[in-house]
Each structure stands twice: as C-alpha cells, then as structure tokens.
Amino acid sequence: MRVIESILKDNAMATLGVKHYGRGVKSYANLEQKAYPRIWVHLINPRDIIHQNGAITSSYEVVAEVSTVIDYTNDIANNETQTEKYLTTLEELQAIYYRYIGMLNKDHRNKLKIGNVNRREILHEYDDNLCGYVFTFTMTVKETIAYQC
C-alpha cells in the first residue's frame, strides 16, 4: 500500500464519527457498503519527482467525500423541517471534515503537505440520497519504496 493510501485510510477511521472508509472512482461509492457517515476518497493526477538519492516525492489531487443519509422519518414528531434537518446534518459533517483535514495536517506534518483545499455541498447523491461535502485538495507525500530483490 502506498504511503498516501495508508495515511488517508488510517486518519479517516480514527476520525470521530466516521463509520466507513472507501476509495476508488465515484461510481464505486454507490455500490459499496452502506455504513454512514463515511469518507470516500479518490486520487487523481498523480505526479512523481524522483530525487537523485532515489527518494520519491508524489503529488496528488485528492477528491474526498464526507457523506451520510438524512433520516426524515422523525421530522414531524420533532417539528423539524427538511431544510433544518439538512442544515443540522451538514454542520455535523463539516465537523467531521475539519477533524479529518486537521488530523492529516497534524499527524503527518513531516511526511506531507496539504494545499488548495476546496469544498462544496452535495445533496441527493447516489441511490441512497446522501448529503454532505465533496472536498478537493492537493497532497504532496514523501513515498517510501519497498524494493524486492
């Protein structure tokens, strides 16, 4: 497993509130295990710099999604509108997103660099009608190479 994949997964599963981590292209997210809230990650546009000493620095664009299913069944009993429920859910997911990015930045400061973070809301994604955030960021990682002789 590449360094970036283990970093993204380990931090996602350590983030308070996350029940599932998955990775791959977005279409796979609809077929995957249905445990929410979840973090789904897809790496795009990898770029490698090979240094003279043999070390590799890899740069990625990471597309990550923090999402969950909104349960509207108790809305009438709680006098909560669908909009209020949506906004409350987004606040909870935003906290997960902040914890995740914060953990990545704090725990691996000497191994990686995070930049250009962008985020947008999603609503009614996939068959499960998920809501949450899709965020993109660049990540530069010092990869370790396991040579097999």
PDB file of C-alpha atoms in Angstrom:
ATOM      1  CA  MET A   1       0.000   0.000   0.000  1.00  0.00           C
ATOM      2  CA  ARG A   2       1.320   3.414  -0.892  1.00  0.00           C
ATOM      3  CA  VAL A   3       2.046   5.834   1.923  1.00  0.00           C
ATOM      4  CA  ILE A   4      -0.743   8.192   0.858  1.00  0.00           C
ATOM      5  CA  GLU A   5      -3.358   5.437   0.910  1.00  0.00           C
ATOM      6  CA  SER A   6      -2.471   4.290   4.409  1.00  0.00           C
ATOM      7  CA  ILE A   7      -2.393   7.890   5.683  1.00  0.00           C
ATOM      8  CA  LEU A   8      -5.815   8.692   4.202  1.00  0.00           C
ATOM      9  CA  LYS A   9      -7.409   5.472   5.465  1.00  0.00           C
ATOM     10  CA  ASP A  10      -5.854   5.428   8.959  1.00  0.00           C
ATOM     11  CA  ASN A  11      -6.864   9.032   9.601  1.00  0.00           C
ATOM     12  CA  ALA A  12     -10.378   8.526   8.237  1.00  0.00           C
ATOM     13  CA  MET A  13     -11.031   5.570  10.534  1.00  0.00           C
ATOM     14  CA  ALA A  14      -9.567   7.450  13.506  1.00  0.00           C
ATOM     15  CA  THR A  15     -11.822  10.465  12.883  1.00  0.00           C
ATOM     16  CA  LEU A  16     -14.602  10.612  15.442  1.00  0.00           C
ATOM     17  CA  GLY A  17     -17.969   9.816  13.881  1.00  0.00           C
ATOM     18  CA  VAL A  18     -16.777   8.043  10.716  1.00  0.00           C
ATOM     19  CA  LYS A  19     -18.197   4.536  10.276  1.00  0.00           C
ATOM     20  CA  HIS A  20     -16.796   3.634   6.865  1.00  0.00           C
ATOM     21  CA  TYR A  21     -13.883   4.498   4.593  1.00  0.00           C
ATOM     22  CA  GLY A  22     -13.814   3.664   0.907  1.00  0.00           C
ATOM     23  CA  ARG A  23     -11.695   4.567  -2.047  1.00  0.00           C
ATOM     24  CA  GLY A  24     -11.978   4.486  -5.798  1.00  0.00           C
ATOM     25  CA  VAL A  25     -13.796   6.304  -8.549  1.00  0.00           C
ATOM     26  CA  LYS A  26     -17.048   7.964  -7.592  1.00  0.00           C
ATOM     27  CA  SER A  27     -19.279   5.399  -9.299  1.00  0.00           C
ATOM     28  CA  TYR A  28     -17.974   2.694  -6.936  1.00  0.00           C
ATOM     29  CA  ALA A  29     -19.249   4.653  -3.940  1.00  0.00           C
ATOM     30  CA  ASN A  30     -22.837   3.789  -4.892  1.00  0.00           C
ATOM     31  CA  LEU A  31     -22.107   0.049  -4.775  1.00  0.00           C
ATOM     32  CA  GLU A  32     -20.086  -0.003  -1.575  1.00  0.00           C
ATOM     33  CA  GLN A  33     -21.012  -0.883   1.992  1.00  0.00           C
ATOM     34  CA  LYS A  34     -23.854   1.233   3.362  1.00  0.00           C
ATOM     35  CA  ALA A  35     -22.413   2.468   6.680  1.00  0.00           C
ATOM     36  CA  TYR A  36     -22.709   6.200   7.334  1.00  0.00           C
ATOM     37  CA  PRO A  37     -21.262   8.712   7.891  1.00  0.00           C
ATOM     38  CA  ARG A  38     -18.441   7.746   5.604  1.00  0.00           C
ATOM     39  CA  ILE A  39     -15.394   9.201   3.922  1.00  0.00           C
ATOM     40  CA  TRP A  40     -14.879   8.209   0.287  1.00  0.00           C
ATOM     41  CA  VAL A  41     -11.553   9.100  -1.383  1.00  0.00           C
ATOM     42  CA  HIS A  42     -10.369   9.146  -4.983  1.00  0.00           C
ATOM     43  CA  LEU A  43      -6.833  10.125  -6.055  1.00  0.00           C
ATOM     44  CA  ILE A  44      -6.344  11.855  -9.399  1.00  0.00           C
ATOM     45  CA  ASN A  45      -3.468  13.321 -11.401  1.00  0.00           C
ATOM     46  CA  PRO A  46      -0.502  11.777  -9.560  1.00  0.00           C
ATOM     47  CA  ARG A  47       2.855  13.386 -10.251  1.00  0.00           C
ATOM     48  CA  ASP A  48       6.177  11.914  -9.094  1.00  0.00           C
ATOM     49  CA  ILE A  49       9.531  13.578  -8.555  1.00  0.00           C
ATOM     50  CA  ILE A  50      12.411  11.121  -8.336  1.00  0.00           C
ATOM     51  CA  HIS A  51      15.333  12.610  -6.424  1.00  0.00           C
ATOM     52  CA  GLN A  52      18.997  11.786  -7.033  1.00  0.00           C
ATOM     53  CA  ASN A  53      19.189   9.770  -3.814  1.00  0.00           C
ATOM     54  CA  GLY A  54      16.332   7.540  -5.043  1.00  0.00           C
ATOM     55  CA  ALA A  55      13.632   9.071  -2.862  1.00  0.00           C
ATOM     56  CA  ILE A  56      10.266   9.778  -4.453  1.00  0.00           C
ATOM     57  CA  THR A  57       8.007  12.725  -3.713  1.00  0.00           C
ATOM     58  CA  SER A  58       4.490  12.185  -5.034  1.00  0.00           C
ATOM     59  CA  SER A  59       1.880  14.865  -5.503  1.00  0.00           C
ATOM     60  CA  TYR A  60      -1.828  14.042  -5.805  1.00  0.00           C
ATOM     61  CA  GLU A  61      -5.115  15.763  -6.180  1.00  0.00           C
ATOM     62  CA  VAL A  62      -7.433  14.165  -3.652  1.00  0.00           C
ATOM     63  CA  VAL A  63     -11.194  14.188  -4.099  1.00  0.00           C
ATOM     64  CA  ALA A  64     -12.853  13.192  -0.842  1.00  0.00           C
ATOM     65  CA  GLU A  65     -16.478  12.992   0.170  1.00  0.00           C
ATOM     66  CA  VAL A  66     -17.878  13.108   3.685  1.00  0.00           C
ATOM     67  CA  SER A  67     -21.484  11.999   3.451  1.00  0.00           C
ATOM     68  CA  THR A  68     -24.419  10.458   5.243  1.00  0.00           C
ATOM     69  CA  VAL A  69     -28.082   9.609   4.788  1.00  0.00           C
ATOM     70  CA  ILE A  70     -30.611  12.042   6.228  1.00  0.00           C
ATOM     71  CA  ASP A  71     -33.385  10.318   8.148  1.00  0.00           C
ATOM     72  CA  TYR A  72     -36.537  12.373   7.623  1.00  0.00           C
ATOM     73  CA  THR A  73     -38.833   9.912   9.434  1.00  0.00           C
ATOM     74  CA  ASN A  74     -38.787  11.788  12.763  1.00  0.00           C
ATOM     75  CA  ASP A  75     -39.261  15.264  11.283  1.00  0.00           C
ATOM     76  CA  ILE A  76     -42.971  15.529  12.079  1.00  0.00           C
ATOM     77  CA  ALA A  77     -42.549  14.394  15.684  1.00  0.00           C
ATOM     78  CA  ASN A  78     -39.700  16.868  16.245  1.00  0.00           C
ATOM     79  CA  ASN A  79     -41.356  19.743  14.332  1.00  0.00           C
ATOM     80  CA  GLU A  80     -38.171  19.960  12.274  1.00  0.00           C
ATOM     81  CA  THR A  81     -38.364  20.888   8.606  1.00  0.00           C
ATOM     82  CA  GLN A  82     -36.380  19.083   5.964  1.00  0.00           C
ATOM     83  CA  THR A  83     -34.251  22.195   5.488  1.00  0.00           C
ATOM     84  CA  GLU A  84     -33.433  22.355   9.208  1.00  0.00           C
ATOM     85  CA  LYS A  85     -32.545  18.657   9.199  1.00  0.00           C
ATOM     86  CA  TYR A  86     -30.317  19.150   6.153  1.00  0.00           C
ATOM     87  CA  LEU A  87     -28.516  22.120   7.718  1.00  0.00           C
ATOM     88  CA  THR A  88     -28.017  20.293  11.034  1.00  0.00           C
ATOM     89  CA  THR A  89     -26.615  17.280   9.197  1.00  0.00           C
ATOM     90  CA  LEU A  90     -24.246  19.496   7.196  1.00  0.00           C
ATOM     91  CA  GLU A  91     -22.954  21.039  10.440  1.00  0.00           C
ATOM     92  CA  GLU A  92     -22.199  17.566  11.818  1.00  0.00           C
ATOM     93  CA  LEU A  93     -20.436  16.528   8.601  1.00  0.00           C
ATOM     94  CA  GLN A  94     -18.491  19.772   8.491  1.00  0.00           C
ATOM     95  CA  ALA A  95     -17.111  18.938  11.948  1.00  0.00           C
ATOM     96  CA  ILE A  96     -16.015  15.504  10.634  1.00  0.00           C
ATOM     97  CA  TYR A  97     -14.410  17.162   7.609  1.00  0.00           C
ATOM     98  CA  TYR A  98     -12.491  19.644   9.813  1.00  0.00           C
ATOM     99  CA  ARG A  99     -11.303  16.853  12.130  1.00  0.00           C
ATOM    100  CA  TYR A 100     -10.147  14.753   9.177  1.00  0.00           C
ATOM    101  CA  ILE A 101      -8.168  17.544   7.493  1.00  0.00           C
ATOM    102  CA  GLY A 102      -6.806  18.620  10.893  1.00  0.00           C
ATOM    103  CA  MET A 103      -5.611  15.109  11.717  1.00  0.00           C
ATOM    104  CA  LEU A 104      -3.929  14.720   8.336  1.00  0.00           C
ATOM    105  CA  ASN A 105      -2.147  18.019   8.766  1.00  0.00           C
ATOM    106  CA  LYS A 106      -1.142  17.480  12.404  1.00  0.00           C
ATOM    107  CA  ASP A 107      -0.172  13.804  12.462  1.00  0.00           C
ATOM    108  CA  HIS A 108       1.941  13.733   9.307  1.00  0.00           C
ATOM    109  CA  ARG A 109       3.462  17.194   9.202  1.00  0.00           C
ATOM    110  CA  ASN A 110       6.972  15.978   8.282  1.00  0.00           C
ATOM    111  CA  LYS A 111       5.711  13.475   5.663  1.00  0.00           C
ATOM    112  CA  LEU A 112       3.188  15.514   3.729  1.00  0.00           C
ATOM    113  CA  LYS A 113       1.958  18.916   2.730  1.00  0.00           C
ATOM    114  CA  ILE A 114      -1.695  19.815   2.111  1.00  0.00           C
ATOM    115  CA  GLY A 115      -2.784  22.759  -0.005  1.00  0.00           C
ATOM    116  CA  ASN A 116      -5.546  24.225  -2.167  1.00  0.00           C
ATOM    117  CA  VAL A 117      -8.491  22.890  -0.156  1.00  0.00           C
ATOM    118  CA  ASN A 118     -11.893  23.479  -1.775  1.00  0.00           C
ATOM    119  CA  ARG A 119     -15.270  22.228  -0.615  1.00  0.00           C
ATOM    120  CA  ARG A 120     -18.833  22.110  -1.931  1.00  0.00           C
ATOM    121  CA  GLU A 121     -22.114  20.753  -0.582  1.00  0.00           C
ATOM    122  CA  ILE A 122     -23.847  17.760  -2.087  1.00  0.00           C
ATOM    123  CA  LEU A 123     -27.486  16.728  -1.783  1.00  0.00           C
ATOM    124  CA  HIS A 124     -29.354  13.701  -3.173  1.00  0.00           C
ATOM    125  CA  GLU A 125     -26.222  11.872  -4.315  1.00  0.00           C
ATOM    126  CA  TYR A 126     -26.407   8.259  -5.463  1.00  0.00           C
ATOM    127  CA  ASP A 127     -29.293   5.891  -4.853  1.00  0.00           C
ATOM    128  CA  ASP A 128     -29.151   6.462  -1.094  1.00  0.00           C
ATOM    129  CA  ASN A 129     -29.905  10.208  -1.311  1.00  0.00           C
ATOM    130  CA  LEU A 130     -26.751  11.220   0.507  1.00  0.00           C
ATOM    131  CA  CYS A 131     -25.896  14.694   1.636  1.00  0.00           C
ATOM    132  CA  GLY A 132     -22.564  16.085   2.723  1.00  0.00           C
ATOM    133  CA  TYR A 133     -19.442  17.678   1.314  1.00  0.00           C
ATOM    134  CA  VAL A 134     -17.073  16.938  -1.508  1.00  0.00           C
ATOM    135  CA  PHE A 135     -13.699  18.472  -0.893  1.00  0.00           C
ATOM    136  CA  THR A 136     -10.610  18.535  -3.051  1.00  0.00           C
ATOM    137  CA  PHE A 137      -7.074  19.265  -2.022  1.00  0.00           C
ATOM    138  CA  THR A 138      -3.532  18.712  -3.199  1.00  0.00           C
ATOM    139  CA  MET A 139      -1.299  16.481  -1.153  1.00  0.00           C
ATOM    140  CA  THR A 140       2.447  16.040  -1.518  1.00  0.00           C
ATOM    141  CA  VAL A 141       3.897  12.955   0.171  1.00  0.00           C
ATOM    142  CA  LYS A 142       7.362  11.520   0.637  1.00  0.00           C
ATOM    143  CA  GLU A 143       6.793   7.949  -0.532  1.00  0.00           C
ATOM    144  CA  THR A 144       8.860   5.023   0.681  1.00  0.00           C
ATOM    145  CA  ILE A 145       9.807   2.370  -1.793  1.00  0.00           C
ATOM    146  CA  ALA A 146       9.817  -1.297  -0.843  1.00  0.00           C
ATOM    147  CA  TYR A 147      12.412  -2.898  -3.087  1.00  0.00           C
ATOM    148  CA  GLN A 148      12.043  -6.608  -3.743  1.00  0.00           C
ATOM    149  CA  CYS A 149      15.185  -8.496  -4.599  1.00  0.00           C
TER     150      CYS A 149
END
